[in-house]
PDB file of C-alpha atoms in Angstrom:
ATOM      1  CA  MET K 225       9.242 -16.946  -5.284  1.00 83.00           C
ATOM      2  CA  ALA K 226       8.298 -13.302  -5.749  1.00 93.00           C
ATOM      3  CA  ARG K 227       4.950 -12.113  -4.448  1.00 97.00           C
ATOM      4  CA  VAL K 228       3.028  -9.382  -6.260  1.00 98.00           C
ATOM      5  CA  VAL K 229       1.069  -7.187  -3.856  1.00 98.00           C
ATOM      6  CA  VAL K 230      -1.392  -4.483  -4.904  1.00 98.00           C
ATOM      7  CA  VAL K 231      -2.201  -1.599  -2.571  1.00 98.00           C
ATOM      8  CA  THR K 232      -5.692  -0.552  -3.554  1.00 97.00           C
ATOM      9  CA  SER K 233      -8.945   1.002  -2.353  1.00 93.00           C
ATOM     10  CA  GLY K 234     -11.024   2.691  -5.049  1.00 83.00           C
ATOM     11  CA  LYS K 235     -11.369   6.013  -3.230  1.00 86.00           C
ATOM     12  CA  GLY K 236      -8.648   8.609  -3.564  1.00 88.00           C
ATOM     13  CA  GLY K 237      -6.847  10.206  -0.658  1.00 89.00           C
ATOM     14  CA  VAL K 238      -7.028   7.274   1.752  1.00 93.00           C
ATOM     15  CA  GLY K 239      -3.280   6.671   1.982  1.00 93.00           C
ATOM     16  CA  LYS K 240      -2.464   4.115  -0.727  1.00 96.00           C
ATOM     17  CA  THR K 241       0.794   5.761  -1.789  1.00 96.00           C
ATOM     18  CA  THR K 242       1.861   6.390   1.816  1.00 96.00           C
ATOM     19  CA  THR K 243       1.128   2.735   2.539  1.00 97.00           C
ATOM     20  CA  SER K 244       2.937   1.479  -0.564  1.00 97.00           C
ATOM     21  CA  ALA K 245       6.078   3.427   0.357  1.00 97.00           C
ATOM     22  CA  SER K 246       6.067   2.388   4.017  1.00 98.00           C
ATOM     23  CA  VAL K 247       5.225  -1.270   3.431  1.00 98.00           C
ATOM     24  CA  ALA K 248       7.868  -1.568   0.705  1.00 98.00           C
ATOM     25  CA  ALA K 249      10.469   0.138   2.910  1.00 98.00           C
ATOM     26  CA  GLY K 250       9.522  -2.004   5.912  1.00 98.00           C
ATOM     27  CA  ILE K 251       9.780  -5.258   3.982  1.00 98.00           C
ATOM     28  CA  ALA K 252      13.177  -4.208   2.613  1.00 98.00           C
ATOM     29  CA  LEU K 253      14.370  -3.267   6.110  1.00 97.00           C
ATOM     30  CA  LEU K 254      13.686  -6.856   7.138  1.00 97.00           C
ATOM     31  CA  GLY K 255      15.998  -8.173   4.438  1.00 97.00           C
ATOM     32  CA  TYR K 256      13.790  -8.772   1.405  1.00 98.00           C
ATOM     33  CA  LYS K 257      14.574  -7.324  -2.026  1.00 98.00           C
ATOM     34  CA  THR K 258      11.553  -5.129  -2.739  1.00 98.00           C
ATOM     35  CA  VAL K 259      10.331  -2.835  -5.487  1.00 98.00           C
ATOM     36  CA  ALA K 260       7.410  -0.402  -5.384  1.00 98.00           C
ATOM     37  CA  ILE K 261       5.769   0.384  -8.745  1.00 98.00           C
ATOM     38  CA  ASP K 262       3.688   3.512  -9.310  1.00 96.00           C
ATOM     39  CA  PHE K 263       0.712   2.755 -11.583  1.00 95.00           C
ATOM     40  CA  ASP K 264      -0.772   6.257 -11.432  1.00 92.00           C
ATOM     41  CA  VAL K 265       0.146   7.300 -14.978  1.00 91.00           C
ATOM     42  CA  GLY K 266      -0.115  11.056 -15.433  1.00 82.00           C
ATOM     43  CA  LEU K 267      -0.378  11.827 -11.714  1.00 84.00           C
ATOM     44  CA  ARG K 268       2.602  10.057 -10.184  1.00 87.00           C
ATOM     45  CA  ASN K 269       3.310  10.660  -6.500  1.00 92.00           C
ATOM     46  CA  LEU K 270       5.208   7.626  -5.242  1.00 95.00           C
ATOM     47  CA  ASP K 271       8.545   9.142  -6.268  1.00 95.00           C
ATOM     48  CA  LEU K 272       7.762  12.207  -4.143  1.00 95.00           C
ATOM     49  CA  VAL K 273       6.807  10.179  -1.071  1.00 95.00           C
ATOM     50  CA  MET K 274       9.960   8.083  -1.448  1.00 96.00           C
ATOM     51  CA  GLY K 275      12.128  11.154  -1.971  1.00 95.00           C
ATOM     52  CA  CYS K 276      13.567  10.276  -5.371  1.00 94.00           C
ATOM     53  CA  GLU K 277      11.653  12.567  -7.749  1.00 93.00           C
ATOM     54  CA  ARG K 278      14.859  14.251  -8.974  1.00 94.00           C
ATOM     55  CA  ARG K 279      16.340  10.904  -9.955  1.00 95.00           C
ATOM     56  CA  VAL K 280      13.547   9.906 -12.365  1.00 95.00           C
ATOM     57  CA  VAL K 281      14.880   9.540 -15.920  1.00 95.00           C
ATOM     58  CA  TYR K 282      12.802   6.705 -17.373  1.00 96.00           C
ATOM     59  CA  ASP K 283       9.496   5.289 -16.170  1.00 95.00           C
ATOM     60  CA  LEU K 284       7.189   2.281 -16.320  1.00 96.00           C
ATOM     61  CA  VAL K 285       5.686   3.314 -19.661  1.00 95.00           C
ATOM     62  CA  ASN K 286       9.143   3.731 -21.221  1.00 95.00           C
ATOM     63  CA  VAL K 287       9.986   0.172 -20.181  1.00 96.00           C
ATOM     64  CA  THR K 288       6.725  -1.368 -21.437  1.00 95.00           C
ATOM     65  CA  LYS K 289       7.123   0.443 -24.781  1.00 93.00           C
ATOM     66  CA  GLY K 290      10.709  -0.717 -25.208  1.00 95.00           C
ATOM     67  CA  GLU K 291      12.043   2.842 -24.945  1.00 95.00           C
ATOM     68  CA  ALA K 292      14.265   1.980 -21.964  1.00 96.00           C
ATOM     69  CA  LYS K 293      15.580  -1.059 -20.161  1.00 97.00           C
ATOM     70  CA  LEU K 294      14.166  -1.942 -16.773  1.00 97.00           C
ATOM     71  CA  SER K 295      17.588  -1.383 -15.212  1.00 97.00           C
ATOM     72  CA  GLN K 296      17.551   2.205 -16.522  1.00 97.00           C
ATOM     73  CA  ALA K 297      14.163   2.976 -14.975  1.00 97.00           C
ATOM     74  CA  LEU K 298      14.596   1.330 -11.566  1.00 98.00           C
ATOM     75  CA  ILE K 299      15.661   3.730  -8.818  1.00 98.00           C
ATOM     76  CA  ARG K 300      17.590   2.306  -5.877  1.00 97.00           C
ATOM     77  CA  ASP K 301      16.764   3.826  -2.504  1.00 97.00           C
ATOM     78  CA  LYS K 302      19.760   5.435  -0.787  1.00 95.00           C
ATOM     79  CA  ARG K 303      18.517   4.810   2.755  1.00 95.00           C
ATOM     80  CA  VAL K 304      17.250   1.236   2.724  1.00 97.00           C
ATOM     81  CA  GLU K 305      19.280  -1.563   1.197  1.00 97.00           C
ATOM     82  CA  GLY K 306      17.272  -3.759  -1.137  1.00 98.00           C
ATOM     83  CA  LEU K 307      14.576  -1.147  -1.789  1.00 98.00           C
ATOM     84  CA  TYR K 308      13.811   0.073  -5.314  1.00 98.00           C
ATOM     85  CA  MET K 309      11.035   1.987  -7.017  1.00 97.00           C
ATOM     86  CA  LEU K 310       9.742   2.153 -10.576  1.00 97.00           C
ATOM     87  CA  PRO K 311       8.037   5.490 -11.296  1.00 96.00           C
ATOM     88  CA  ALA K 312       4.957   6.171 -13.386  1.00 93.00           C
ATOM     89  CA  SER K 313       5.002   8.496 -16.372  1.00 90.00           C
ATOM     90  CA  GLN K 314       3.935  12.060 -15.696  1.00 85.00           C
ATOM     91  CA  THR K 315       3.338  12.968 -19.336  1.00 81.00           C
ATOM     92  CA  ARG K 316       1.465  10.004 -20.826  1.00 84.00           C
ATOM     93  CA  ASP K 317      -2.224   9.209 -20.426  1.00 76.00           C
ATOM     94  CA  LYS K 318      -3.617   6.194 -18.601  1.00 76.00           C
ATOM     95  CA  ASP K 319      -4.090   4.211 -21.817  1.00 80.00           C
ATOM     96  CA  ALA K 320      -0.325   4.131 -22.351  1.00 86.00           C
ATOM     97  CA  LEU K 321      -0.061   0.930 -20.316  1.00 91.00           C
ATOM     98  CA  ASP K 322      -1.165  -2.466 -21.587  1.00 92.00           C
ATOM     99  CA  PHE K 323      -1.461  -5.786 -19.786  1.00 94.00           C
ATOM    100  CA  ALA K 324       1.136  -7.533 -21.962  1.00 95.00           C
ATOM    101  CA  GLY K 325       3.759  -4.866 -21.310  1.00 95.00           C
ATOM    102  CA  VAL K 326       3.108  -4.761 -17.571  1.00 96.00           C
ATOM    103  CA  GLY K 327       3.198  -8.553 -17.437  1.00 97.00           C
ATOM    104  CA  GLN K 328       6.638  -8.569 -19.062  1.00 97.00           C
ATOM    105  CA  VAL K 329       7.914  -6.050 -16.508  1.00 97.00           C
ATOM    106  CA  ILE K 330       6.555  -8.144 -13.629  1.00 97.00           C
ATOM    107  CA  GLU K 331       8.222 -11.279 -14.999  1.00 97.00           C
ATOM    108  CA  GLU K 332      11.531  -9.475 -15.485  1.00 97.00           C
ATOM    109  CA  LEU K 333      11.429  -8.208 -11.890  1.00 98.00           C
ATOM    110  CA  LYS K 334      10.817 -11.744 -10.700  1.00 97.00           C
ATOM    111  CA  SER K 335      13.773 -12.992 -12.744  1.00 97.00           C
ATOM    112  CA  GLN K 336      15.991 -10.342 -11.125  1.00 96.00           C
ATOM    113  CA  GLY K 337      15.421 -11.820  -7.693  1.00 97.00           C
ATOM    114  CA  PHE K 338      12.874  -9.444  -6.199  1.00 98.00           C
ATOM    115  CA  ASP K 339      11.034 -11.007  -3.288  1.00 98.00           C
ATOM    116  CA  TYR K 340       8.138  -8.526  -3.194  1.00 98.00           C
ATOM    117  CA  ILE K 341       6.652  -6.361  -5.933  1.00 98.00           C
ATOM    118  CA  ILE K 342       4.399  -3.678  -4.437  1.00 98.00           C
ATOM    119  CA  CYS K 343       1.927  -2.140  -6.915  1.00 98.00           C
ATOM    120  CA  ASP K 344       0.658   1.299  -5.903  1.00 96.00           C
ATOM    121  CA  SER K 345      -2.791   1.563  -7.483  1.00 95.00           C
ATOM    122  CA  PRO K 346      -4.316   4.829  -8.689  1.00 91.00           C
ATOM    123  CA  ALA K 347      -7.690   5.888  -7.343  1.00 86.00           C
ATOM    124  CA  GLY K 348     -10.861   4.683  -9.024  1.00 82.00           C
ATOM    125  CA  ILE K 349     -11.830   1.389 -10.608  1.00 81.00           C
ATOM    126  CA  GLU K 350     -10.871   2.137 -14.198  1.00 82.00           C
ATOM    127  CA  LYS K 351      -8.032   0.751 -16.338  1.00 87.00           C
ATOM    128  CA  GLY K 352      -5.153   1.990 -14.175  1.00 87.00           C
ATOM    129  CA  ALA K 353      -6.511   0.334 -11.049  1.00 92.00           C
ATOM    130  CA  LEU K 354      -7.351  -2.860 -12.932  1.00 94.00           C
ATOM    131  CA  MET K 355      -3.813  -2.893 -14.350  1.00 94.00           C
ATOM    132  CA  ALA K 356      -2.305  -2.553 -10.876  1.00 95.00           C
ATOM    133  CA  MET K 357      -4.324  -5.448  -9.442  1.00 97.00           C
ATOM    134  CA  TYR K 358      -4.339  -7.810 -12.433  1.00 97.00           C
ATOM    135  CA  PHE K 359      -1.125  -9.700 -11.621  1.00 97.00           C
ATOM    136  CA  ALA K 360      -1.527  -9.570  -7.831  1.00 98.00           C
ATOM    137  CA  ASP K 361      -1.093 -12.513  -5.506  1.00 98.00           C
ATOM    138  CA  GLU K 362      -2.113 -10.456  -2.479  1.00 98.00           C
ATOM    139  CA  ALA K 363      -3.938  -7.184  -1.861  1.00 98.00           C
ATOM    140  CA  LEU K 364      -3.775  -4.575   0.862  1.00 98.00           C
ATOM    141  CA  VAL K 365      -7.162  -2.884   0.798  1.00 97.00           C
ATOM    142  CA  VAL K 366      -6.749   0.567   2.322  1.00 97.00           C
ATOM    143  CA  THR K 367      -9.770   2.358   3.723  1.00 97.00           C
ATOM    144  CA  ASN K 368     -10.587   5.303   5.943  1.00 96.00           C
ATOM    145  CA  PRO K 369     -13.230   4.719   8.654  1.00 96.00           C
ATOM    146  CA  GLU K 370     -15.985   6.473   6.707  1.00 95.00           C
ATOM    147  CA  VAL K 371     -18.933   5.082   4.770  1.00 95.00           C
ATOM    148  CA  SER K 372     -17.925   6.267   1.284  1.00 94.00           C
ATOM    149  CA  SER K 373     -14.411   4.872   1.614  1.00 95.00           C
ATOM    150  CA  VAL K 374     -15.643   1.517   2.903  1.00 95.00           C
ATOM    151  CA  ARG K 375     -18.236   1.284   0.125  1.00 95.00           C
ATOM    152  CA  ASP K 376     -15.569   1.878  -2.532  1.00 95.00           C
ATOM    153  CA  SER K 377     -13.321  -0.716  -0.907  1.00 95.00           C
ATOM    154  CA  ASP K 378     -16.159  -3.224  -1.049  1.00 95.00           C
ATOM    155  CA  ARG K 379     -16.416  -2.580  -4.795  1.00 95.00           C
ATOM    156  CA  VAL K 380     -12.685  -3.208  -5.153  1.00 96.00           C
ATOM    157  CA  LEU K 381     -13.027  -6.550  -3.349  1.00 96.00           C
ATOM    158  CA  GLY K 382     -15.465  -7.586  -6.046  1.00 95.00           C
ATOM    159  CA  LEU K 383     -12.941  -6.676  -8.737  1.00 95.00           C
ATOM    160  CA  LEU K 384     -10.195  -8.627  -6.968  1.00 96.00           C
ATOM    161  CA  ASP K 385     -12.460 -11.671  -7.098  1.00 96.00           C
ATOM    162  CA  ALA K 386     -13.375 -11.255 -10.767  1.00 96.00           C
ATOM    163  CA  LYS K 387     -10.891  -9.142 -12.746  1.00 95.00           C
ATOM    164  CA  THR K 388      -7.460 -10.541 -11.924  1.00 97.00           C
ATOM    165  CA  GLN K 389      -5.242 -13.080 -13.636  1.00 97.00           C
ATOM    166  CA  ARG K 390      -5.849 -15.493 -10.771  1.00 97.00           C
ATOM    167  CA  ALA K 391      -9.606 -15.241 -11.341  1.00 96.00           C
ATOM    168  CA  GLU K 392      -9.241 -15.776 -15.088  1.00 96.00           C
ATOM    169  CA  LEU K 393      -7.026 -18.853 -14.609  1.00 96.00           C
ATOM    170  CA  ASP K 394      -9.273 -20.226 -11.835  1.00 96.00           C
ATOM    171  CA  LEU K 395      -6.390 -20.177  -9.355  1.00 96.00           C
ATOM    172  CA  GLU K 396      -6.520 -19.532  -5.630  1.00 96.00           C
ATOM    173  CA  PRO K 397      -8.088 -16.067  -5.158  1.00 96.00           C
ATOM    174  CA  VAL K 398      -6.043 -12.979  -4.415  1.00 97.00           C
ATOM    175  CA  LYS K 399      -5.465 -12.860  -0.659  1.00 97.00           C
ATOM    176  CA  ALA K 400      -7.008  -9.581   0.520  1.00 98.00           C
ATOM    177  CA  GLN K 401      -6.270  -7.987   3.884  1.00 98.00           C
ATOM    178  CA  LEU K 402      -7.604  -4.766   5.355  1.00 98.00           C
ATOM    179  CA  LEU K 403      -5.651  -1.706   6.441  1.00 98.00           C
ATOM    180  CA  ILE K 404      -7.585   1.087   8.170  1.00 97.00           C
ATOM    181  CA  THR K 405      -5.862   4.465   7.991  1.00 97.00           C
ATOM    182  CA  ARG K 406      -6.438   7.831   9.680  1.00 95.00           C
ATOM    183  CA  TYR K 407      -8.149   6.161  12.600  1.00 96.00           C
ATOM    184  CA  SER K 408      -8.979   7.897  15.870  1.00 94.00           C
ATOM    185  CA  ALA K 409     -10.277   5.654  18.644  1.00 92.00           C
ATOM    186  CA  GLN K 410     -11.577   8.688  20.508  1.00 92.00           C
ATOM    187  CA  ARG K 411     -13.562   9.959  17.510  1.00 93.00           C
ATOM    188  CA  ALA K 412     -14.882   6.472  16.827  1.00 93.00           C
ATOM    189  CA  ARG K 413     -16.079   6.217  20.427  1.00 91.00           C
ATOM    190  CA  LYS K 414     -17.950   9.507  19.994  1.00 91.00           C
ATOM    191  CA  GLY K 415     -19.588   8.249  16.799  1.00 92.00           C
ATOM    192  CA  GLN K 416     -17.713  10.709  14.586  1.00 94.00           C
ATOM    193  CA  MET K 417     -16.280   7.922  12.431  1.00 95.00           C
ATOM    194  CA  LEU K 418     -16.836   4.211  11.939  1.00 96.00           C
ATOM    195  CA  SER K 419     -15.248   1.925  14.496  1.00 95.00           C
ATOM    196  CA  VAL K 420     -12.851  -0.851  13.522  1.00 96.00           C
ATOM    197  CA  GLU K 421     -15.619  -3.342  14.298  1.00 95.00           C
ATOM    198  CA  ASP K 422     -17.996  -1.482  11.949  1.00 95.00           C
ATOM    199  CA  VAL K 423     -15.506  -1.595   9.080  1.00 96.00           C
ATOM    200  CA  LEU K 424     -14.723  -5.265   9.630  1.00 96.00           C
ATOM    201  CA  GLU K 425     -18.406  -6.129   9.663  1.00 96.00           C
ATOM    202  CA  LEU K 426     -18.971  -4.298   6.377  1.00 95.00           C
ATOM    203  CA  LEU K 427     -15.952  -5.654   4.479  1.00 96.00           C
ATOM    204  CA  ALA K 428     -15.500  -9.081   6.103  1.00 95.00           C
ATOM    205  CA  ILE K 429     -11.807  -9.535   5.323  1.00 97.00           C
ATOM    206  CA  PRO K 430      -8.933 -10.068   7.782  1.00 97.00           C
ATOM    207  CA  LEU K 431      -7.589  -6.972   9.518  1.00 97.00           C
ATOM    208  CA  LEU K 432      -3.904  -6.399   8.827  1.00 97.00           C
ATOM    209  CA  GLY K 433      -3.601  -3.233  10.871  1.00 97.00           C
ATOM    210  CA  VAL K 434      -4.804   0.186  11.965  1.00 97.00           C
ATOM    211  CA  ILE K 435      -2.812   3.359  11.291  1.00 97.00           C
ATOM    212  CA  PRO K 436      -3.650   6.154  13.739  1.00 95.00           C
ATOM    213  CA  GLU K 437      -4.537   9.609  12.546  1.00 93.00           C
ATOM    214  CA  SER K 438      -1.316  11.633  12.694  1.00 92.00           C
ATOM    215  CA  SER K 439       0.154  14.839  11.266  1.00 92.00           C
ATOM    216  CA  VAL K 440       3.478  12.985  11.033  1.00 93.00           C
ATOM    217  CA  VAL K 441       2.221  11.124   7.950  1.00 92.00           C
ATOM    218  CA  LEU K 442       1.810  14.342   5.960  1.00 90.00           C
ATOM    219  CA  GLN K 443       5.061  15.786   7.261  1.00 92.00           C
ATOM    220  CA  ALA K 444       7.009  12.680   6.261  1.00 93.00           C
ATOM    221  CA  SER K 445       5.432  12.633   2.800  1.00 90.00           C
ATOM    222  CA  ASN K 446       6.311  16.290   2.246  1.00 90.00           C
ATOM    223  CA  GLN K 447       9.896  15.520   3.240  1.00 92.00           C
ATOM    224  CA  GLY K 448      10.122  12.560   0.854  1.00 93.00           C
ATOM    225  CA  THR K 449      10.455   9.988   3.626  1.00 95.00           C
ATOM    226  CA  PRO K 450       8.339   6.846   4.029  1.00 96.00           C
ATOM    227  CA  VAL K 451       6.702   7.396   7.407  1.00 96.00           C
ATOM    228  CA  ILE K 452       7.830   3.979   8.626  1.00 97.00           C
ATOM    229  CA  LEU K 453      11.366   5.430   8.812  1.00 96.00           C
ATOM    230  CA  GLU K 454      10.205   7.980  11.423  1.00 94.00           C
ATOM    231  CA  GLU K 455      10.808   5.276  14.009  1.00 91.00           C
ATOM    232  CA  SER K 456       9.748   7.103  17.174  1.00 92.00           C
ATOM    233  CA  THR K 457       6.239   7.941  15.932  1.00 95.00           C
ATOM    234  CA  GLU K 458       3.045   5.949  16.442  1.00 95.00           C
ATOM    235  CA  ALA K 459       2.385   5.920  12.699  1.00 95.00           C
ATOM    236  CA  ALA K 460       5.784   4.324  12.042  1.00 96.00           C
ATOM    237  CA  GLN K 461       5.223   1.755  14.783  1.00 96.00           C
ATOM    238  CA  ALA K 462       1.805   0.943  13.344  1.00 96.00           C
ATOM    239  CA  TYR K 463       3.223   0.424   9.856  1.00 97.00           C
ATOM    240  CA  LEU K 464       6.025  -1.746  11.231  1.00 97.00           C
ATOM    241  CA  ASP K 465       3.407  -3.892  12.980  1.00 97.00           C
ATOM    242  CA  VAL K 466       1.606  -4.171   9.641  1.00 98.00           C
ATOM    243  CA  VAL K 467       4.778  -5.321   7.891  1.00 98.00           C
ATOM    244  CA  TYR K 468       5.516  -7.956  10.535  1.00 98.00           C
ATOM    245  CA  ARG K 469       1.943  -9.282  10.339  1.00 98.00           C
ATOM    246  CA  PHE K 470       2.081  -9.276   6.549  1.00 98.00           C
ATOM    247  CA  LEU K 471       5.226 -11.400   6.688  1.00 97.00           C
ATOM    248  CA  GLY K 472       3.499 -13.882   8.989  1.00 96.00           C
ATOM    249  CA  GLN K 473       4.593 -12.781  12.457  1.00 96.00           C
ATOM    250  CA  GLU K 474       2.023 -12.293  15.199  1.00 93.00           C
ATOM    251  CA  ARG K 475       1.753  -8.805  16.603  1.00 93.00           C
ATOM    252  CA  PRO K 476      -0.946  -7.494  18.964  1.00 93.00           C
ATOM    253  CA  HIS K 477      -3.189  -4.874  17.387  1.00 93.00           C
ATOM    254  CA  ARG K 478      -2.578  -1.397  18.740  1.00 91.00           C
ATOM    255  CA  PHE K 479      -4.209   2.017  18.259  1.00 91.00           C
ATOM    256  CA  ILE K 480      -7.700   0.491  18.145  1.00 92.00           C
ATOM    257  CA  ASP K 481      -8.851   1.385  21.659  1.00 86.00           C
ATOM    258  CA  ASP K 482      -9.039   4.766  23.317  1.00 70.00           C
ATOM    259  CA  GLU K 483      -6.083   4.513  25.685  1.00 59.00           C
ATOM    260  CA  LYS K 484      -7.422   7.063  28.170  1.00 51.00           C
ATOM    261  CA  ARG K 485     -10.690   5.244  28.366  1.00 47.00           C
ATOM    262  CA  GLY K 486      -8.761   2.022  28.939  1.00 47.00           C
ATOM    263  CA  ILE K 487      -7.021   3.520  31.964  1.00 45.00           C
ATOM    264  CA  PHE K 488     -10.320   4.500  33.552  1.00 44.00           C
ATOM    265  CA  ARG K 489     -11.675   1.059  32.860  1.00 47.00           C
ATOM    266  CA  ARG K 490      -8.747  -0.496  34.726  1.00 45.00           C
ATOM    267  CA  LEU K 491      -9.104   1.909  37.639  1.00 44.00           C
ATOM    268  CA  PHE K 492     -12.869   1.810  38.023  1.00 47.00           C
ATOM    269  CA  GLY K 493     -13.903  -1.406  36.319  1.00 44.00           C
TER     270      GLY K 493
END
């Protein structure tokens, strides 16, 4: 049965779209039919990160309004078998989407055999973000190790508990897991950013993974490539770990400790 997963945070610029693209690509690489949906109406970016912006003809709003069939709007990835994306509109405003229309799209995707439906949430906690999370079974809460980002993520956790279809129907709550991005163990040790332990204490949800701070992430996005496909990089390895954990496989957490400090600890106790 298809799982609907929202990638959310509240604060902009924390890496939601990068995460949506890489997690969707990673899940598809492991053999699951996966679609990533961009909910950022008016400011779409997922098509750029996934390298298919020139192939956009119809979008999510067109489908919900009956102006195009879902099959016309879905874009199949050329690099990863089983990976698709559904772009947001760049010309409509955020009120163009409605819950009934989005619900129909979600149900049609399920009927077409998709295993995972990844919903890339816009920033903020307004209608677009609520739309992206409403039908979710699971949530990846993305945060940077800074106070403002963590505070906004905490607000989103409250919405996941109260403003989703699962909450309204009194079903099992949306399963939320934490992804910390742009993390530097060295900077955390120096007190220049929150540590992983600090973030976990503040948000109190399971840690899915830590993505190290890396220029590769921006480079990959500018090239239209999900960073998880840059296999030799630490960022790609971190996202692959995240995907394996998300799918239920145990993986040791990496990129949390300052490796140099760890060496000195081993040498000198």
